[in-house]
Tab-separated table of C-alpha atoms in Angstrom:
chain	number	residue	atom	x	y	z
A	1	MET	CA	-133.746	162.381	-40.616
A	2	GLN	CA	-137.517	162.289	-40.964
A	3	TRP	CA	-139.903	164.831	-39.481
A	4	SER	CA	-143.614	165.354	-39.084
A	5	ILE	CA	-145.188	168.733	-38.377
A	6	LEU	CA	-147.877	169.605	-35.849
A	7	CYS	CA	-149.277	173.108	-36.176
A	8	ASP	CA	-151.551	175.101	-33.883
A	9	PHE	CA	-154.311	177.157	-35.508
A	10	ASP	CA	-155.637	180.074	-33.439
A	11	GLY	CA	-153.067	182.866	-33.348
A	12	THR	CA	-150.577	180.721	-35.263
A	13	ILE	CA	-152.229	180.126	-38.637
A	14	SER	CA	-155.118	182.536	-38.068
A	15	LEU	CA	-154.208	186.105	-37.157
A	16	GLU	CA	-156.732	186.151	-34.329
A	17	ASP	CA	-158.144	183.677	-31.851
A	18	VAL	CA	-161.414	182.542	-33.414
A	19	ILE	CA	-163.133	181.597	-30.150
A	20	ASP	CA	-162.185	184.947	-28.598
A	21	SER	CA	-163.557	186.866	-31.562
A	22	LEU	CA	-166.811	184.879	-31.458
A	23	LEU	CA	-167.263	185.442	-27.730
A	24	GLU	CA	-166.526	189.154	-28.003
A	25	ASN	CA	-169.148	189.543	-30.708
A	26	PHE	CA	-171.768	186.913	-29.836
A	27	GLY	CA	-171.098	185.725	-26.282
A	28	GLN	CA	-173.839	186.004	-23.671
A	29	PRO	CA	-173.011	187.113	-20.111
A	30	GLY	CA	-170.948	184.580	-18.208
A	31	TRP	CA	-168.275	183.773	-20.768
A	32	GLN	CA	-165.755	186.175	-19.229
A	33	GLN	CA	-166.197	184.564	-15.814
A	34	LEU	CA	-165.334	181.194	-17.354
A	35	GLU	CA	-162.308	182.790	-19.000
A	36	ASP	CA	-161.138	184.156	-15.660
A	37	GLN	CA	-161.584	180.732	-14.028
A	38	TRP	CA	-159.466	179.141	-16.756
A	39	ARG	CA	-156.734	181.761	-16.489
A	40	SER	CA	-156.561	181.279	-12.728
A	41	GLY	CA	-156.263	177.504	-13.169
A	42	GLU	CA	-159.578	176.796	-11.475
A	43	ILE	CA	-160.857	174.942	-14.555
A	44	GLY	CA	-159.204	173.457	-17.636
A	45	SER	CA	-159.600	174.706	-21.183
A	46	ARG	CA	-162.019	171.910	-22.080
A	47	GLU	CA	-164.488	172.832	-19.337
A	48	CYS	CA	-164.028	176.510	-20.094
A	49	MET	CA	-164.710	176.185	-23.802
A	50	GLN	CA	-167.650	173.844	-23.381
A	51	GLY	CA	-169.314	176.432	-21.177
A	52	GLN	CA	-168.400	179.328	-23.437
A	53	VAL	CA	-169.668	177.640	-26.581
A	54	ARG	CA	-173.042	177.122	-24.903
A	55	LEU	CA	-173.156	180.895	-24.375
A	56	LEU	CA	-172.693	181.733	-28.066
A	57	LYS	CA	-175.818	183.299	-29.501
A	58	LEU	CA	-175.623	183.108	-33.286
A	59	ASP	CA	-177.063	180.857	-35.969
A	60	PRO	CA	-174.987	178.847	-38.478
A	61	ALA	CA	-175.342	181.467	-41.226
A	62	THR	CA	-174.054	184.203	-38.915
A	63	LEU	CA	-171.197	181.953	-37.831
A	64	ASP	CA	-170.188	181.372	-41.451
A	65	ALA	CA	-170.299	185.088	-42.212
A	66	HIS	CA	-168.036	185.784	-39.250
A	67	LEU	CA	-165.567	183.034	-40.139
A	68	ASP	CA	-165.363	184.293	-43.707
A	69	GLN	CA	-163.757	187.489	-42.382
A	70	VAL	CA	-160.948	185.728	-40.496
A	71	ARG	CA	-157.490	186.326	-41.944
A	72	ILE	CA	-154.597	183.876	-41.874
A	73	ASP	CA	-150.820	184.227	-41.837
A	74	PRO	CA	-149.803	185.414	-45.321
A	75	GLY	CA	-147.077	182.787	-45.558
A	76	PHE	CA	-149.060	179.736	-44.550
A	77	ALA	CA	-150.126	178.606	-48.031
A	78	ALA	CA	-146.509	178.656	-49.230
A	79	PHE	CA	-145.421	176.771	-46.115
A	80	VAL	CA	-147.979	174.023	-46.757
A	81	LYS	CA	-146.833	173.727	-50.362
A	82	ARG	CA	-143.177	173.501	-49.341
A	83	ALA	CA	-143.814	170.954	-46.587
A	84	GLN	CA	-145.777	168.753	-48.975
A	85	ALA	CA	-143.050	169.021	-51.606
A	86	LEU	CA	-140.532	167.841	-49.008
A	87	GLY	CA	-142.759	164.942	-48.013
A	88	LEU	CA	-143.290	166.206	-44.472
A	89	PRO	CA	-146.614	165.109	-42.912
A	90	LEU	CA	-148.465	168.194	-41.677
A	91	ARG	CA	-151.346	168.082	-39.220
A	92	ILE	CA	-153.245	170.899	-37.533
A	93	VAL	CA	-153.652	170.260	-33.808
A	94	SER	CA	-155.875	172.763	-32.067
A	95	ASP	CA	-157.814	173.332	-28.880
A	96	GLY	CA	-160.176	175.327	-31.087
A	97	LEU	CA	-163.080	174.445	-33.365
A	98	ASP	CA	-162.816	171.922	-36.184
A	99	TYR	CA	-165.623	173.493	-38.243
A	100	ALA	CA	-164.044	176.940	-38.066
A	101	ILE	CA	-160.617	175.617	-39.077
A	102	HIS	CA	-161.915	173.741	-42.122
A	103	ARG	CA	-164.023	176.667	-43.324
A	104	ILE	CA	-161.319	179.293	-42.857
A	105	LEU	CA	-158.686	177.241	-44.664
A	106	ALA	CA	-161.086	176.521	-47.544
A	107	ASN	CA	-161.904	180.226	-47.786
A	108	HIS	CA	-158.211	180.911	-48.348
A	109	GLY	CA	-157.813	178.238	-51.020
A	110	LEU	CA	-155.882	175.757	-48.890
A	111	PRO	CA	-156.127	172.046	-49.695
A	112	PRO	CA	-157.838	169.807	-47.138
A	113	LEU	CA	-155.469	169.141	-44.236
A	114	PRO	CA	-155.762	166.680	-41.350
A	115	VAL	CA	-157.305	168.507	-38.393
A	116	VAL	CA	-157.356	167.389	-34.759
A	117	ALA	CA	-159.611	169.744	-32.799
A	118	ASN	CA	-162.785	170.073	-30.767
A	119	HIS	CA	-165.975	169.259	-32.631
A	120	LEU	CA	-168.547	172.060	-32.913
A	121	ARG	CA	-172.144	170.903	-33.276
A	122	TRP	CA	-175.392	172.811	-33.864
A	123	CYS	CA	-178.129	171.077	-31.886
A	124	ASN	CA	-181.678	172.290	-31.192
A	125	ASP	CA	-180.921	175.967	-31.787
A	126	HIS	CA	-177.733	176.104	-29.734
A	127	TRP	CA	-174.084	175.163	-30.033
A	128	GLN	CA	-172.380	172.244	-28.321
A	129	LEU	CA	-168.712	171.389	-28.046
A	130	GLU	CA	-167.421	167.827	-28.068
A	131	SER	CA	-163.804	166.854	-27.455
A	132	PRO	CA	-163.026	163.573	-29.237
A	133	TYR	CA	-159.269	164.047	-28.743
A	134	GLN	CA	-159.180	164.606	-25.001
A	135	ALA	CA	-156.955	162.374	-22.897
A	136	GLU	CA	-157.077	161.118	-19.337
A	137	GLY	CA	-155.228	163.454	-17.015
A	138	CYS	CA	-155.274	166.329	-19.522
A	139	ARG	CA	-157.703	169.205	-18.994
A	140	SER	CA	-157.481	170.433	-22.587
A	141	GLY	CA	-160.094	169.655	-25.201
A	142	THR	CA	-157.346	168.404	-27.501
A	143	CYS	CA	-154.344	166.702	-25.919
A	144	LYS	CA	-151.532	167.879	-28.164
A	145	CYS	CA	-148.984	165.778	-26.283
A	146	THR	CA	-150.899	162.655	-27.318
A	147	CYS	CA	-150.883	163.947	-30.896
A	148	ALA	CA	-147.102	164.338	-30.756
A	149	ALA	CA	-146.660	160.795	-29.451
A	150	GLN	CA	-148.905	159.420	-32.179
A	151	ALA	CA	-147.095	161.363	-34.895
A	152	ARG	CA	-143.759	160.037	-33.667
A	153	ALA	CA	-145.068	156.474	-33.611
A	154	ASP	CA	-146.988	156.509	-36.891
A	155	GLU	CA	-145.345	159.059	-39.197
A	156	ALA	CA	-141.789	160.094	-38.370
A	157	PRO	CA	-139.319	159.782	-35.499
A	158	ARG	CA	-139.022	163.555	-34.987
A	159	VAL	CA	-141.753	166.122	-34.391
A	160	LEU	CA	-141.721	169.823	-35.242
A	161	MET	CA	-144.309	171.853	-33.306
A	162	ILE	CA	-145.452	175.268	-34.501
A	163	GLY	CA	-147.447	177.373	-32.072
A	164	ASP	CA	-147.928	180.664	-30.304
A	165	GLY	CA	-149.445	180.405	-26.852
A	166	ALA	CA	-150.446	178.619	-23.669
A	167	SER	CA	-152.120	175.670	-25.370
A	168	ASP	CA	-148.742	174.861	-26.943
A	169	PHE	CA	-146.617	175.054	-23.784
A	170	CYS	CA	-146.963	171.411	-22.780
A	171	VAL	CA	-146.524	169.861	-26.218
A	172	SER	CA	-143.480	172.042	-26.920
A	173	GLU	CA	-141.717	170.121	-24.165
A	174	HIS	CA	-142.438	166.856	-25.996
A	175	ALA	CA	-141.471	168.030	-29.496
A	176	ASP	CA	-137.993	167.714	-30.981
A	177	PHE	CA	-138.003	171.304	-32.200
A	178	VAL	CA	-140.370	174.275	-32.094
A	179	PHE	CA	-141.102	177.157	-34.428
A	180	ALA	CA	-142.465	179.664	-31.925
A	181	LYS	CA	-144.554	182.800	-32.205
A	182	ARG	CA	-145.456	185.320	-29.491
A	183	ARG	CA	-145.794	183.917	-25.938
A	184	LEU	CA	-144.386	180.548	-26.928
A	185	ILE	CA	-141.023	182.190	-27.646
A	186	ALA	CA	-140.618	183.229	-24.009
A	187	HIS	CA	-141.787	179.843	-22.753
A	188	CYS	CA	-139.295	177.960	-24.918
A	189	THR	CA	-136.498	180.341	-23.970
A	190	ASN	CA	-137.182	180.057	-20.244
A	191	ALA	CA	-137.595	176.267	-20.392
A	192	GLY	CA	-134.520	175.712	-22.564
A	193	ILE	CA	-136.572	174.136	-25.359
A	194	PRO	CA	-134.823	174.030	-28.770
A	195	HIS	CA	-136.702	176.489	-30.959
A	196	ALA	CA	-136.577	179.207	-33.567
A	197	ALA	CA	-138.598	182.388	-33.204
A	198	ILE	CA	-140.733	183.249	-36.234
A	199	ASP	CA	-142.903	186.213	-37.119
A	200	THR	CA	-144.706	184.639	-40.073
A	201	PHE	CA	-144.778	181.354	-41.953
A	202	HIS	CA	-142.465	182.901	-44.511
A	203	ASP	CA	-139.823	182.564	-41.776
A	204	ALA	CA	-140.885	178.971	-41.129
A	205	THR	CA	-140.562	178.080	-44.813
A	206	ALA	CA	-137.079	179.560	-44.931
A	207	LEU	CA	-136.049	177.548	-41.864
A	208	LEU	CA	-137.231	174.144	-43.100
A	209	PRO	CA	-133.995	173.289	-44.988
A	210	ARG	CA	-131.968	174.023	-41.832
A	211	LEU	CA	-134.254	171.763	-39.843
A	212	LEU	CA	-133.806	168.924	-42.309
A	213	ASP	CA	-130.016	169.232	-42.451
A	214	SER	CA	-129.902	169.381	-38.603
A	215	SER	CA	-128.187	172.764	-38.417
A	216	LEU	CA	-131.054	174.076	-36.261
A	217	LEU	CA	-130.387	171.392	-33.691
A	218	GLN	CA	-126.960	172.623	-32.561
A	219	PRO	CA	-126.883	172.773	-28.739
A	220	SER	CA	-124.901	176.028	-28.854
A	221	LEU	CA	-127.842	177.818	-30.450
A	222	PRO	CA	-130.717	177.592	-27.952
A	223	ARG	CA	-132.610	180.422	-29.629
A	224	LEU	CA	-132.401	181.245	-33.309
A	225	LEU	CA	-134.001	184.293	-34.805
A	226	ALA	CA	-135.612	183.416	-38.121
A	227	THR	CA	-134.690	185.401	-41.181
A	228	ALA	CA	-136.799	185.674	-44.307
């Protein structure tokens, strides 16, 4: 049985949401109003983030200095190494910022990984956000459901999704199995989505053999607590 892996970044690989940390430190007035409109469902995440990014007041050097302080899950490097050794395609799919993801991973010594995310661009002394992976009918900057369909068509017949929050709710319903952190655990439990709860990527690494031998897919085990 062949698998490919799609992995969220903010709050899943990184220990904090990068956009949130940038807005809290460098956001001009108005970003919280956009956040409230997104949380109420008035606007989608793409419109929200495009507006918020325009309100960031920092230059590229300050951005880099901030990103260089972002920590990642202590088990992620080992998970990447194990997935590659098993021949499992691994792609980061994020509604966050491509530049931030690449820089943070490089800072932690990770090899280059395929990244599907919003494109951050510095233009005429301000930041702009472009969403090359949006899809018709989806209000997110990155349509993770489209990414799952493409992975299933191009790489492997089964898709493992790893995520933590609201941006992963929809795609979790289209994946074959989910490794869930935080809010995604409750969503998968309530929706009856096959998943395993993880605290860190050390748990995810330990669970990979059980995914490959199909023991995680037993219908009698709707929720499995990961063990190190």
